[in-house]
mmCIF file of C-alpha atoms in Angstrom:
data_model
loop_
_atom_site.group_PDB
_atom_site.id
_atom_site.type_symbol
_atom_site.label_atom_id
_atom_site.label_comp_id
_atom_site.label_asym_id
_atom_site.label_seq_id
_atom_site.Cartn_x
_atom_site.Cartn_y
_atom_site.Cartn_z
ATOM 1 C CA MET R 1 -32.949 -30.298 -71.371
ATOM 2 C CA ALA R 2 -33.426 -33.993 -70.592
ATOM 3 C CA ILE R 3 -36.887 -35.489 -70.049
ATOM 4 C CA PRO R 4 -36.354 -36.158 -66.295
ATOM 5 C CA SER R 5 -35.220 -32.545 -65.804
ATOM 6 C CA ARG R 6 -38.256 -31.220 -67.682
ATOM 7 C CA PHE R 7 -40.552 -33.451 -65.679
ATOM 8 C CA ALA R 8 -39.031 -32.337 -62.391
ATOM 9 C CA LEU R 9 -39.314 -28.662 -63.367
ATOM 10 C CA MET R 10 -42.942 -29.007 -64.520
ATOM 11 C CA ALA R 11 -43.944 -31.044 -61.462
ATOM 12 C CA ALA R 12 -42.310 -28.554 -59.098
ATOM 13 C CA THR R 13 -44.041 -25.655 -60.869
ATOM 14 C CA ALA R 14 -47.458 -27.336 -60.745
ATOM 15 C CA LEU R 15 -46.998 -28.269 -57.097
ATOM 16 C CA GLY R 16 -45.920 -24.732 -56.232
ATOM 17 C CA LEU R 17 -48.963 -23.262 -57.967
ATOM 18 C CA ALA R 18 -51.300 -25.740 -56.297
ATOM 19 C CA LEU R 19 -49.930 -25.026 -52.836
ATOM 20 C CA ALA R 20 -49.678 -21.254 -53.211
ATOM 21 C CA GLN R 21 -53.214 -20.619 -54.464
ATOM 22 C CA PRO R 22 -55.204 -22.004 -51.510
ATOM 23 C CA MET R 23 -52.962 -20.177 -49.054
ATOM 24 C CA GLN R 24 -53.781 -16.871 -50.716
ATOM 25 C CA ALA R 25 -57.511 -17.599 -50.623
ATOM 26 C CA GLU R 26 -57.430 -18.746 -46.982
ATOM 27 C CA ALA R 27 -56.026 -15.394 -45.834
ATOM 28 C CA HIS R 28 -59.542 -13.950 -46.040
ATOM 29 C CA GLY R 29 -61.522 -16.884 -44.681
ATOM 30 C CA VAL R 30 -63.718 -16.334 -41.630
ATOM 31 C CA GLU R 31 -63.549 -18.763 -38.721
ATOM 32 C CA SER R 32 -66.191 -18.741 -35.997
ATOM 33 C CA SER R 33 -66.660 -20.372 -32.621
ATOM 34 C CA LEU R 34 -69.682 -20.580 -30.338
ATOM 35 C CA ARG R 35 -70.343 -20.649 -26.638
ATOM 36 C CA TYR R 36 -73.844 -21.188 -25.340
ATOM 37 C CA LEU R 37 -74.837 -20.967 -21.706
ATOM 38 C CA ASP R 38 -78.325 -20.587 -20.237
ATOM 39 C CA GLY R 39 -79.856 -19.174 -23.407
ATOM 40 C CA GLN R 40 -77.017 -16.684 -24.022
ATOM 41 C CA LEU R 41 -75.085 -17.294 -27.243
ATOM 42 C CA GLU R 42 -71.597 -15.859 -27.663
ATOM 43 C CA LEU R 43 -70.213 -15.911 -31.174
ATOM 44 C CA SER R 44 -66.543 -15.128 -31.862
ATOM 45 C CA SER R 45 -65.287 -14.673 -35.416
ATOM 46 C CA SER R 46 -61.928 -13.835 -36.911
ATOM 47 C CA PHE R 47 -60.181 -14.008 -40.244
ATOM 48 C CA SER R 48 -57.842 -16.965 -40.658
ATOM 49 C CA THR R 49 -55.022 -14.473 -40.053
ATOM 50 C CA GLY R 50 -56.350 -14.011 -36.482
ATOM 51 C CA GLU R 51 -57.674 -10.488 -37.057
ATOM 52 C CA PRO R 52 -61.183 -9.993 -35.586
ATOM 53 C CA VAL R 53 -64.095 -9.620 -38.017
ATOM 54 C CA GLU R 54 -65.113 -6.228 -36.659
ATOM 55 C CA GLY R 55 -68.521 -4.929 -37.761
ATOM 56 C CA ALA R 56 -69.629 -8.178 -39.434
ATOM 57 C CA VAL R 57 -73.406 -8.593 -39.467
ATOM 58 C CA VAL R 58 -74.796 -11.752 -37.881
ATOM 59 C CA ARG R 59 -78.191 -12.798 -39.195
ATOM 60 C CA ILE R 60 -80.554 -15.709 -39.443
ATOM 61 C CA LEU R 61 -80.986 -17.039 -42.955
ATOM 62 C CA LYS R 62 -84.452 -17.844 -44.264
ATOM 63 C CA ALA R 63 -85.246 -21.357 -45.492
ATOM 64 C CA ASP R 64 -84.509 -20.281 -49.084
ATOM 65 C CA GLY R 65 -81.033 -18.989 -48.096
ATOM 66 C CA THR R 66 -81.870 -15.289 -48.328
ATOM 67 C CA PRO R 67 -80.915 -12.924 -45.487
ATOM 68 C CA GLY R 68 -83.388 -12.800 -42.645
ATOM 69 C CA GLN R 69 -83.499 -11.189 -39.221
ATOM 70 C CA GLU R 70 -80.332 -9.346 -38.180
ATOM 71 C CA LEU R 71 -79.153 -10.404 -34.712
ATOM 72 C CA GLY R 72 -76.359 -7.857 -34.268
ATOM 73 C CA ARG R 73 -72.850 -6.825 -35.305
ATOM 74 C CA MET R 74 -69.458 -8.044 -34.169
ATOM 75 C CA ASP R 75 -67.594 -5.695 -31.834
ATOM 76 C CA ALA R 76 -63.935 -4.620 -32.199
ATOM 77 C CA GLU R 77 -62.826 -7.965 -30.738
ATOM 78 C CA GLY R 78 -64.932 -9.967 -33.212
ATOM 79 C CA ARG R 79 -67.507 -11.013 -30.599
ATOM 80 C CA LEU R 80 -71.257 -10.821 -30.313
ATOM 81 C CA GLN R 81 -73.352 -11.876 -27.320
ATOM 82 C CA MET R 82 -77.024 -12.392 -27.962
ATOM 83 C CA THR R 83 -80.146 -14.205 -26.950
ATOM 84 C CA LEU R 84 -81.756 -16.015 -29.849
ATOM 85 C CA PRO R 85 -85.333 -15.001 -30.604
ATOM 86 C CA ALA R 86 -88.076 -17.556 -30.044
ATOM 87 C CA LEU R 87 -87.669 -20.061 -32.870
ATOM 88 C CA LYS R 88 -89.205 -23.423 -33.745
ATOM 89 C CA ASP R 89 -87.249 -26.576 -33.010
ATOM 90 C CA GLY R 90 -85.130 -27.752 -35.897
ATOM 91 C CA LEU R 91 -82.158 -26.295 -37.747
ATOM 92 C CA VAL R 92 -81.426 -22.564 -37.853
ATOM 93 C CA ASP R 93 -78.809 -21.192 -40.236
ATOM 94 C CA LEU R 94 -76.698 -18.233 -39.101
ATOM 95 C CA GLN R 95 -74.503 -16.136 -41.352
ATOM 96 C CA VAL R 96 -71.544 -14.038 -40.219
ATOM 97 C CA ASP R 97 -71.311 -11.486 -43.030
ATOM 98 C CA GLY R 98 -68.103 -9.484 -43.248
ATOM 99 C CA GLY R 99 -68.765 -8.635 -46.923
ATOM 100 C CA PRO R 100 -68.364 -10.558 -50.203
ATOM 101 C CA GLY R 101 -65.887 -13.402 -49.769
ATOM 102 C CA HIS R 102 -65.781 -12.834 -46.005
ATOM 103 C CA ARG R 103 -68.632 -14.965 -44.703
ATOM 104 C CA ASP R 104 -69.084 -17.896 -42.391
ATOM 105 C CA TYR R 105 -72.178 -20.084 -42.033
ATOM 106 C CA LEU R 106 -73.253 -22.063 -38.997
ATOM 107 C CA THR R 107 -76.208 -24.400 -38.591
ATOM 108 C CA LEU R 108 -77.640 -24.459 -35.073
ATOM 109 C CA PRO R 109 -79.877 -27.370 -34.041
ATOM 110 C CA LEU R 110 -82.623 -26.154 -31.684
ATOM 111 C CA GLN R 111 -84.308 -28.578 -29.310
ATOM 112 C CA GLN R 112 -86.951 -27.301 -26.902
ATOM 113 C CA GLY R 113 -85.837 -23.726 -27.586
ATOM 114 C CA ARG R 114 -82.179 -24.417 -26.737
ATOM 115 C CA VAL R 115 -79.099 -24.853 -28.933
ATOM 116 C CA ASN R 116 -77.570 -28.340 -28.902
ATOM 117 C CA LEU R 117 -73.860 -27.462 -29.342
ATOM 118 C CA ASP R 118 -72.881 -31.107 -29.841
ATOM 119 C CA GLU R 119 -74.658 -31.050 -33.192
ATOM 120 C CA VAL R 120 -73.637 -27.598 -34.521
ATOM 121 C CA VAL R 121 -72.543 -27.751 -38.144
ATOM 122 C CA MET R 122 -70.106 -25.337 -39.777
ATOM 123 C CA ARG R 123 -70.592 -25.404 -43.506
ATOM 124 C CA PRO R 124 -67.499 -25.022 -45.667
ATOM 125 C CA GLY R 125 -67.515 -22.317 -48.290
ATOM 126 C CA SER R 126 -67.598 -23.083 -51.990
ATOM 127 C CA ARG R 127 -63.896 -22.208 -52.185
ATOM 128 C CA ASN R 128 -63.001 -25.511 -50.484
ATOM 129 C CA ALA R 129 -65.041 -27.417 -53.056
ATOM 130 C CA LEU R 130 -63.232 -25.545 -55.820
ATOM 131 C CA ASP R 131 -59.842 -26.516 -54.364
ATOM 132 C CA TRP R 132 -60.815 -30.194 -54.454
ATOM 133 C CA ALA R 133 -62.151 -29.846 -57.983
ATOM 134 C CA MET R 134 -58.882 -28.262 -59.127
ATOM 135 C CA ALA R 135 -56.649 -31.047 -57.742
ATOM 136 C CA PRO R 136 -57.466 -33.633 -60.483
ATOM 137 C CA ALA R 137 -57.036 -30.941 -63.133
ATOM 138 C CA LEU R 138 -53.533 -30.159 -61.865
ATOM 139 C CA VAL R 139 -52.607 -33.849 -61.778
ATOM 140 C CA GLY R 140 -53.930 -34.244 -65.327
ATOM 141 C CA LEU R 141 -51.952 -31.201 -66.480
ATOM 142 C CA VAL R 142 -48.720 -32.654 -65.109
ATOM 143 C CA GLY R 143 -49.502 -35.976 -66.796
ATOM 144 C CA LEU R 144 -50.159 -34.217 -70.103
ATOM 145 C CA MET R 145 -46.882 -32.303 -69.877
ATOM 146 C CA VAL R 146 -44.992 -35.565 -69.269
ATOM 147 C CA LYS R 147 -46.554 -37.231 -72.323
ATOM 148 C CA VAL R 148 -45.677 -34.367 -74.670
ATOM 149 C CA ARG R 149 -42.230 -34.963 -76.164
ATOM 150 C CA SER R 150 -40.320 -33.034 -78.721
ATOM 151 C CA PRO R 151 -40.146 -34.607 -82.235
ATOM 152 C CA ARG R 152 -36.344 -35.087 -81.983
ATOM 153 C CA GLN R 153 -36.595 -37.564 -79.121
ATOM 154 C CA ARG R 154 -39.026 -40.026 -80.729
#
């Protein structure tokens, strides 16, 4: 097999693996949205497939990241309406916990006891960081495969 053919085959294989892996991982990701009106917070969560995250526990995280006060559970439609407890102004971290690998995190900025939705932060999971870390490794692997030649062709 000629060098250009080998390169094309290896590049297509590496690209296929790189594109297929994140899609498999995303199938279980949790996506959340918020609505806040007059002190009432409505949280909607679903898997990236569109299926509601039924029964997921919504809780406040403590400053050290450990689970804190439970605020409720998602209903069959993946929704939870609640009134936040009295909290100090600042940032409050919420976790939507559908089990290991099925979590979403939201940071709510509180000002005068109310949520400022313009400044809500949704933190990406570590999986996204891993995807970005893997990209240079895949590019390097393709480059290494291109440099390796059989002894007959030198």
